[in-house]
Short mmCIF file of C-alpha atoms in Angstrom, two decimals:
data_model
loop_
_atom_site.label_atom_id
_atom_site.label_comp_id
_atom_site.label_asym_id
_atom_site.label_seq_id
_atom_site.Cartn_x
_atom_site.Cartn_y
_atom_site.Cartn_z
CA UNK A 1 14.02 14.67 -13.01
CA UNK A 2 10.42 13.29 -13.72
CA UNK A 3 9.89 12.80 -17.84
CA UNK A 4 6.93 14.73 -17.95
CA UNK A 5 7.26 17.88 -15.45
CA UNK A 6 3.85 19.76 -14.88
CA UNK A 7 3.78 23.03 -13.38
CA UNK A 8 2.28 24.73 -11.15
CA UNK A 9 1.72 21.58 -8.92
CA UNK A 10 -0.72 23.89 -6.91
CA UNK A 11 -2.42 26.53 -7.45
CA UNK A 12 -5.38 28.56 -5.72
CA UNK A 13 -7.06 31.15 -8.06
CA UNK A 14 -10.29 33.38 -7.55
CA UNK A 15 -12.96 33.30 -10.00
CA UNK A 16 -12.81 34.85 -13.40
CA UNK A 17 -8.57 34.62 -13.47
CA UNK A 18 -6.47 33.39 -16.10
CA UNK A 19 -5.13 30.32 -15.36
CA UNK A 20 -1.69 28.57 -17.54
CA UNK A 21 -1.01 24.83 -16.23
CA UNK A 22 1.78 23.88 -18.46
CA UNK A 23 3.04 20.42 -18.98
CA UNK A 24 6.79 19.61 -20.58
CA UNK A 25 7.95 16.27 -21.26
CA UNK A 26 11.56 14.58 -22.19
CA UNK A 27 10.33 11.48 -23.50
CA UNK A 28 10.22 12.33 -26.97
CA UNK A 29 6.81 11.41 -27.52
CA UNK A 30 4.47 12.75 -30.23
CA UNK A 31 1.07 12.69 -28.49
CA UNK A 32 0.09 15.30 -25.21
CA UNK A 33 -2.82 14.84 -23.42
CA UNK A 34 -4.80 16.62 -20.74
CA UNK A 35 -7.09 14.95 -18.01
CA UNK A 36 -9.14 16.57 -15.45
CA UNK A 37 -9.58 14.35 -12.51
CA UNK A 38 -13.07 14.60 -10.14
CA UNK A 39 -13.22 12.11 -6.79
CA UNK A 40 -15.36 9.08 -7.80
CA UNK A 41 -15.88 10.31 -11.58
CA UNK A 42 -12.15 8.93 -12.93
CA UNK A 43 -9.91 10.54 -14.97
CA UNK A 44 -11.59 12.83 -18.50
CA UNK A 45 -10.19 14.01 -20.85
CA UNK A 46 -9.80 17.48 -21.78
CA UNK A 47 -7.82 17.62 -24.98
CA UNK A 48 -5.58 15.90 -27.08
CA UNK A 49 -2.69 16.23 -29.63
CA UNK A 50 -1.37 13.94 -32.09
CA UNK A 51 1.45 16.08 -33.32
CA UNK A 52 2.55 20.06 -32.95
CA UNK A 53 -0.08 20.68 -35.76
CA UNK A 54 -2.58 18.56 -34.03
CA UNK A 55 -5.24 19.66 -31.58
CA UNK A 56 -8.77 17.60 -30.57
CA UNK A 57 -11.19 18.64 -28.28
CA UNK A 58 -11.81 15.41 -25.56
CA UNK A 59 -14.74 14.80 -23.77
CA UNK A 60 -15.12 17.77 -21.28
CA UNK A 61 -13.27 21.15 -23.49
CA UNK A 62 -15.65 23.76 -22.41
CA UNK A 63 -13.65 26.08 -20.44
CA UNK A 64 -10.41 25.29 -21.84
CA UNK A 65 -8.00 26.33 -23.90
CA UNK A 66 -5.08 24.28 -25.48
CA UNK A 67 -1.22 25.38 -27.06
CA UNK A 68 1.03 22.60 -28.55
CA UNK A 69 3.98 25.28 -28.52
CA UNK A 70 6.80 22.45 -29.14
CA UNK A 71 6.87 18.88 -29.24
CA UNK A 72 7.95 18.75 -25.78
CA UNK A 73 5.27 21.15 -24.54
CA UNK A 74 1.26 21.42 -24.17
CA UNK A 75 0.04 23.89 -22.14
CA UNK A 76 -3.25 24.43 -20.54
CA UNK A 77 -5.08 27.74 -20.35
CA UNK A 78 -8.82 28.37 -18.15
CA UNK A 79 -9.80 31.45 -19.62
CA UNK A 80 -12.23 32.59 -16.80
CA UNK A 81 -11.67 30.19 -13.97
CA UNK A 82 -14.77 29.26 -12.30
CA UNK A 83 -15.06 27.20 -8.90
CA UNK A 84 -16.20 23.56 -10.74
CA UNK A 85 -12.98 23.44 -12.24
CA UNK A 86 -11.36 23.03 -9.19
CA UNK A 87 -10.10 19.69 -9.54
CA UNK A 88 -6.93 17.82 -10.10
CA UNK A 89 -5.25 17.87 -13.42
CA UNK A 90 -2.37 15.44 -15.53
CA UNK A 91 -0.71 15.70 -18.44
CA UNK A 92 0.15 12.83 -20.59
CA UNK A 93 2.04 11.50 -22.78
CA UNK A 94 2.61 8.44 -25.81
CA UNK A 95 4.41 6.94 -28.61
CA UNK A 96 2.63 7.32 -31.79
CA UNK A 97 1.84 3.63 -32.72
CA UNK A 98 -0.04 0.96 -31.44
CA UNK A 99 1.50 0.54 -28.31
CA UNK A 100 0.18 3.81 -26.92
CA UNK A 101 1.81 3.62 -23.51
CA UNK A 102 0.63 6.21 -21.75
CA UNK A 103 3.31 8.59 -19.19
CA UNK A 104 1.51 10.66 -16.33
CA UNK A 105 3.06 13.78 -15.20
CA UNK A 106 2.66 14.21 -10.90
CA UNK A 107 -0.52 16.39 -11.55
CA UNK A 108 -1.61 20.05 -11.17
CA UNK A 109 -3.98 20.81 -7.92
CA UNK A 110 -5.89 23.43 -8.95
CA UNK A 111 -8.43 25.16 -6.71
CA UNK A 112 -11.49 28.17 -7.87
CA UNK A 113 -12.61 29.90 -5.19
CA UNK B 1 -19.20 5.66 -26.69
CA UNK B 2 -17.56 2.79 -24.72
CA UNK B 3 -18.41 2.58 -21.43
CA UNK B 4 -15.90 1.48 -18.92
CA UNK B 5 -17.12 -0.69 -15.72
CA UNK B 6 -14.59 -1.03 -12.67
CA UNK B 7 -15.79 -3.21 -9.75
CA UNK B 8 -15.76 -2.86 -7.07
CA UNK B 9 -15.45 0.48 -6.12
CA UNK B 10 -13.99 0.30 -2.72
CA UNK B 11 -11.89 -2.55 -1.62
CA UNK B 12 -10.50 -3.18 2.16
CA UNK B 13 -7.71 -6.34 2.80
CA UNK B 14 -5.87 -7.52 5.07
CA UNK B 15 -2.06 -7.39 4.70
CA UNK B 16 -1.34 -10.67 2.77
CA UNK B 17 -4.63 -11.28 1.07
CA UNK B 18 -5.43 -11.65 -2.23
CA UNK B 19 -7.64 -10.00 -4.70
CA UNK B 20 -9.06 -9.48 -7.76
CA UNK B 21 -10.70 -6.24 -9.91
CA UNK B 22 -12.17 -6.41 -12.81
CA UNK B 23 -13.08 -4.06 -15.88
CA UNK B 24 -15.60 -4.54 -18.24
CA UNK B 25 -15.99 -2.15 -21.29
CA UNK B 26 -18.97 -2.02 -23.80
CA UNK B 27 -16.93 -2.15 -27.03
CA UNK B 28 -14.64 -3.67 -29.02
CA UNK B 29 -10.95 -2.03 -27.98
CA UNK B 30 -7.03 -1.93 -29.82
CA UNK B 31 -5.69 -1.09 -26.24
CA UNK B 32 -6.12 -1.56 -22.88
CA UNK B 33 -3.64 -0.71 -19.99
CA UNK B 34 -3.75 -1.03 -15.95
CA UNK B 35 -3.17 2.08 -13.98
CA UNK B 36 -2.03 2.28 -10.16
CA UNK B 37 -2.55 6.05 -8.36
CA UNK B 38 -0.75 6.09 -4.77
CA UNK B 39 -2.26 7.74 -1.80
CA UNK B 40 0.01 11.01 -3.35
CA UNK B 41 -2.04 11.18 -6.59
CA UNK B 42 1.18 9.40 -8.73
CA UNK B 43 -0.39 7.60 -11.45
CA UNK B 44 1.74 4.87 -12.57
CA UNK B 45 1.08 2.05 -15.55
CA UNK B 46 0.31 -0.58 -14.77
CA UNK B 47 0.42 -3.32 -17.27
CA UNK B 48 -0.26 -2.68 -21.41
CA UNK B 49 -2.59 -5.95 -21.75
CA UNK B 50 -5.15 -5.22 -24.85
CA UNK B 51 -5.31 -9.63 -24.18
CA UNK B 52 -3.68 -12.54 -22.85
CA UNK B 53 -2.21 -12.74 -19.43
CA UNK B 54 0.79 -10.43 -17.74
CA UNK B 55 2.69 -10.91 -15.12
CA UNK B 56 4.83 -8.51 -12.92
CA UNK B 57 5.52 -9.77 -9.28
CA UNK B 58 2.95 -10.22 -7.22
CA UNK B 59 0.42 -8.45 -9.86
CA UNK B 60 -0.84 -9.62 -12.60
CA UNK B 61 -3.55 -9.44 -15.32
CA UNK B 62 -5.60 -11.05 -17.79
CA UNK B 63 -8.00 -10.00 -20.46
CA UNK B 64 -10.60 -11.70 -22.37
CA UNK B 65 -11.08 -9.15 -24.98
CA UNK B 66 -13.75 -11.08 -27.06
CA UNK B 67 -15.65 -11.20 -23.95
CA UNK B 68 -15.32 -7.68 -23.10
CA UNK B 69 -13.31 -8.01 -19.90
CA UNK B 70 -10.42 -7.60 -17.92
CA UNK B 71 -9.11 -8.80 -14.34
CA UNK B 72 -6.22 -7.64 -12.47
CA UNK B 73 -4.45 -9.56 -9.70
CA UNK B 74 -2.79 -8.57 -6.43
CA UNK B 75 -1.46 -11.67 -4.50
CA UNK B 76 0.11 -11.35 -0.99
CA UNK B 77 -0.94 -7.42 -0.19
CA UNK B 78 1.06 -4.87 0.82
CA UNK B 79 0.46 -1.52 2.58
CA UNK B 80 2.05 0.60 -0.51
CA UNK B 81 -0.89 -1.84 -2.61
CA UNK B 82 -3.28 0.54 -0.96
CA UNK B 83 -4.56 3.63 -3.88
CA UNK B 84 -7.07 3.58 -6.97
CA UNK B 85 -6.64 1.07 -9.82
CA UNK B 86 -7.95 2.47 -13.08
CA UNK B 87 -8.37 0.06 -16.08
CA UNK B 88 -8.49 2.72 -19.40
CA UNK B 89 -9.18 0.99 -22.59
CA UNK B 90 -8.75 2.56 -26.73
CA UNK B 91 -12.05 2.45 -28.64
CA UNK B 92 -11.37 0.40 -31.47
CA UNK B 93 -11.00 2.55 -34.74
CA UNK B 94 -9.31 2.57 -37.98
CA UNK B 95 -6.87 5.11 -36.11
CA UNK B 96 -5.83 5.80 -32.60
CA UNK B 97 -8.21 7.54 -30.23
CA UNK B 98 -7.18 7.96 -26.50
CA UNK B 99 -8.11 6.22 -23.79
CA UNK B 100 -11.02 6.26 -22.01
CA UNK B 101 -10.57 5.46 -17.89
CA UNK B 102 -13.02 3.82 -16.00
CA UNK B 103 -14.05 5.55 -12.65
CA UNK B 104 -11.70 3.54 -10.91
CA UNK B 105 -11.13 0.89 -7.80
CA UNK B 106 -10.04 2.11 -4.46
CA UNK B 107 -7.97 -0.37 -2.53
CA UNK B 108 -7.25 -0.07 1.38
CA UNK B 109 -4.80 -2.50 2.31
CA UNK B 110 -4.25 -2.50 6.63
CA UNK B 111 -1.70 -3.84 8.32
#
């Protein structure tokens, strides 16, 4: 089993749905992370958390939602889906020192029609 | 904020070449690490190389962090080479911040 498990791994949606990605991990790591991945534009990032009482906006958090509901989980919510947030989404995770390692889950494929 | 420089962006070798990508970021940096994503969208780390030189098989990579750079090596390609190489790098900060990916590095290796 992968060490951080993402799910749904795909997902089609209409505009203006809800929308949970949720992201679990085994590693035992303190910090979560969510990235939003566009072709040619890299991976941004969405949110972050530090620790279960811990939640940052990142670079691109309009939209989005964020629940640190465990240490092990860091879910995901699109309030009102739109079509530009179709795009391809990771979870991540790291020790909480220096080192800062970072652990991809497989990815979400979400698409807004 | 730092600004994170991958070149180049596309890539195309021969099976058994070698090559070279670099990074270049804008800032000082406590962290930066190597990323490989296969043709399945698996993102994989690479190497955690905030300076010095790294080696792991037939990869390896080297960064000159007072001069803002980084290089990674791939000797002797392979077919399963082929994907995007992301370099991300860690503003540096009196505490941790997260990374910050450059746009990336897509390699085609053919057979």
């Amino acid at each position: 089993d992968a060490d951080v498990t993402q799910t749904p791994r795909n997902r089609i949606t209409k505009t203006g749905k809800r929308i949970m990605l949720e992201c679990s991990q085994t590693k035992g790591h303190d910090r979560m992370y969510w990235y939003r991945q566009d072709p040619g534009l890299g991976l941004r990032l969405i949110y972050y958390s530090f620790d279960v009482k811990d939640i940052n906006k990142g670079e691109i958090s309009d939209g989005y939602s964020v629940s640190r509901q465990a240490q092990a989980k860091f879910s995901l919510s699109l309030e009102s889906a739109i079509p530009n947030q179709t795009a391809l989404y990771f979870c991540a995770t790291s020790v909480g020192d220096l080192t800062g390692e970072l652990f991809f889950g497989e990815g979400s494929r979400l698409t807004v029609l | 904020g730092i600004q994170v420089e991958q070149s180049p962006p596309d890539l195309i070798l021969q099976e058994g070449a070698n090559s070279t990508l670099r990074c270049n970021f804008s800032d000082s940096v406590n962290n930066l690490q190597w990323f490989h994503q296969n043709p399945w969208g698996q993102l994989i780390n690479l190497f955690y190389i905030p300076s010095g030189t790294k080696q792991n098989g037939r990869l390896s990579a080297t960064t000159v962090a007072t001069e803002r750079y980084s290089l990674l090596y791939i000797s002797s390609s392979q077919t399963t080479d082929s994907g995007v190489y992301f370099c991300a790098v860690e503003p540096w900060s009196s505490g941790n911040t997260p990374l910050v990916f450059g746009k990336g590095t897509r390699l085609s290796v053919i057979a």
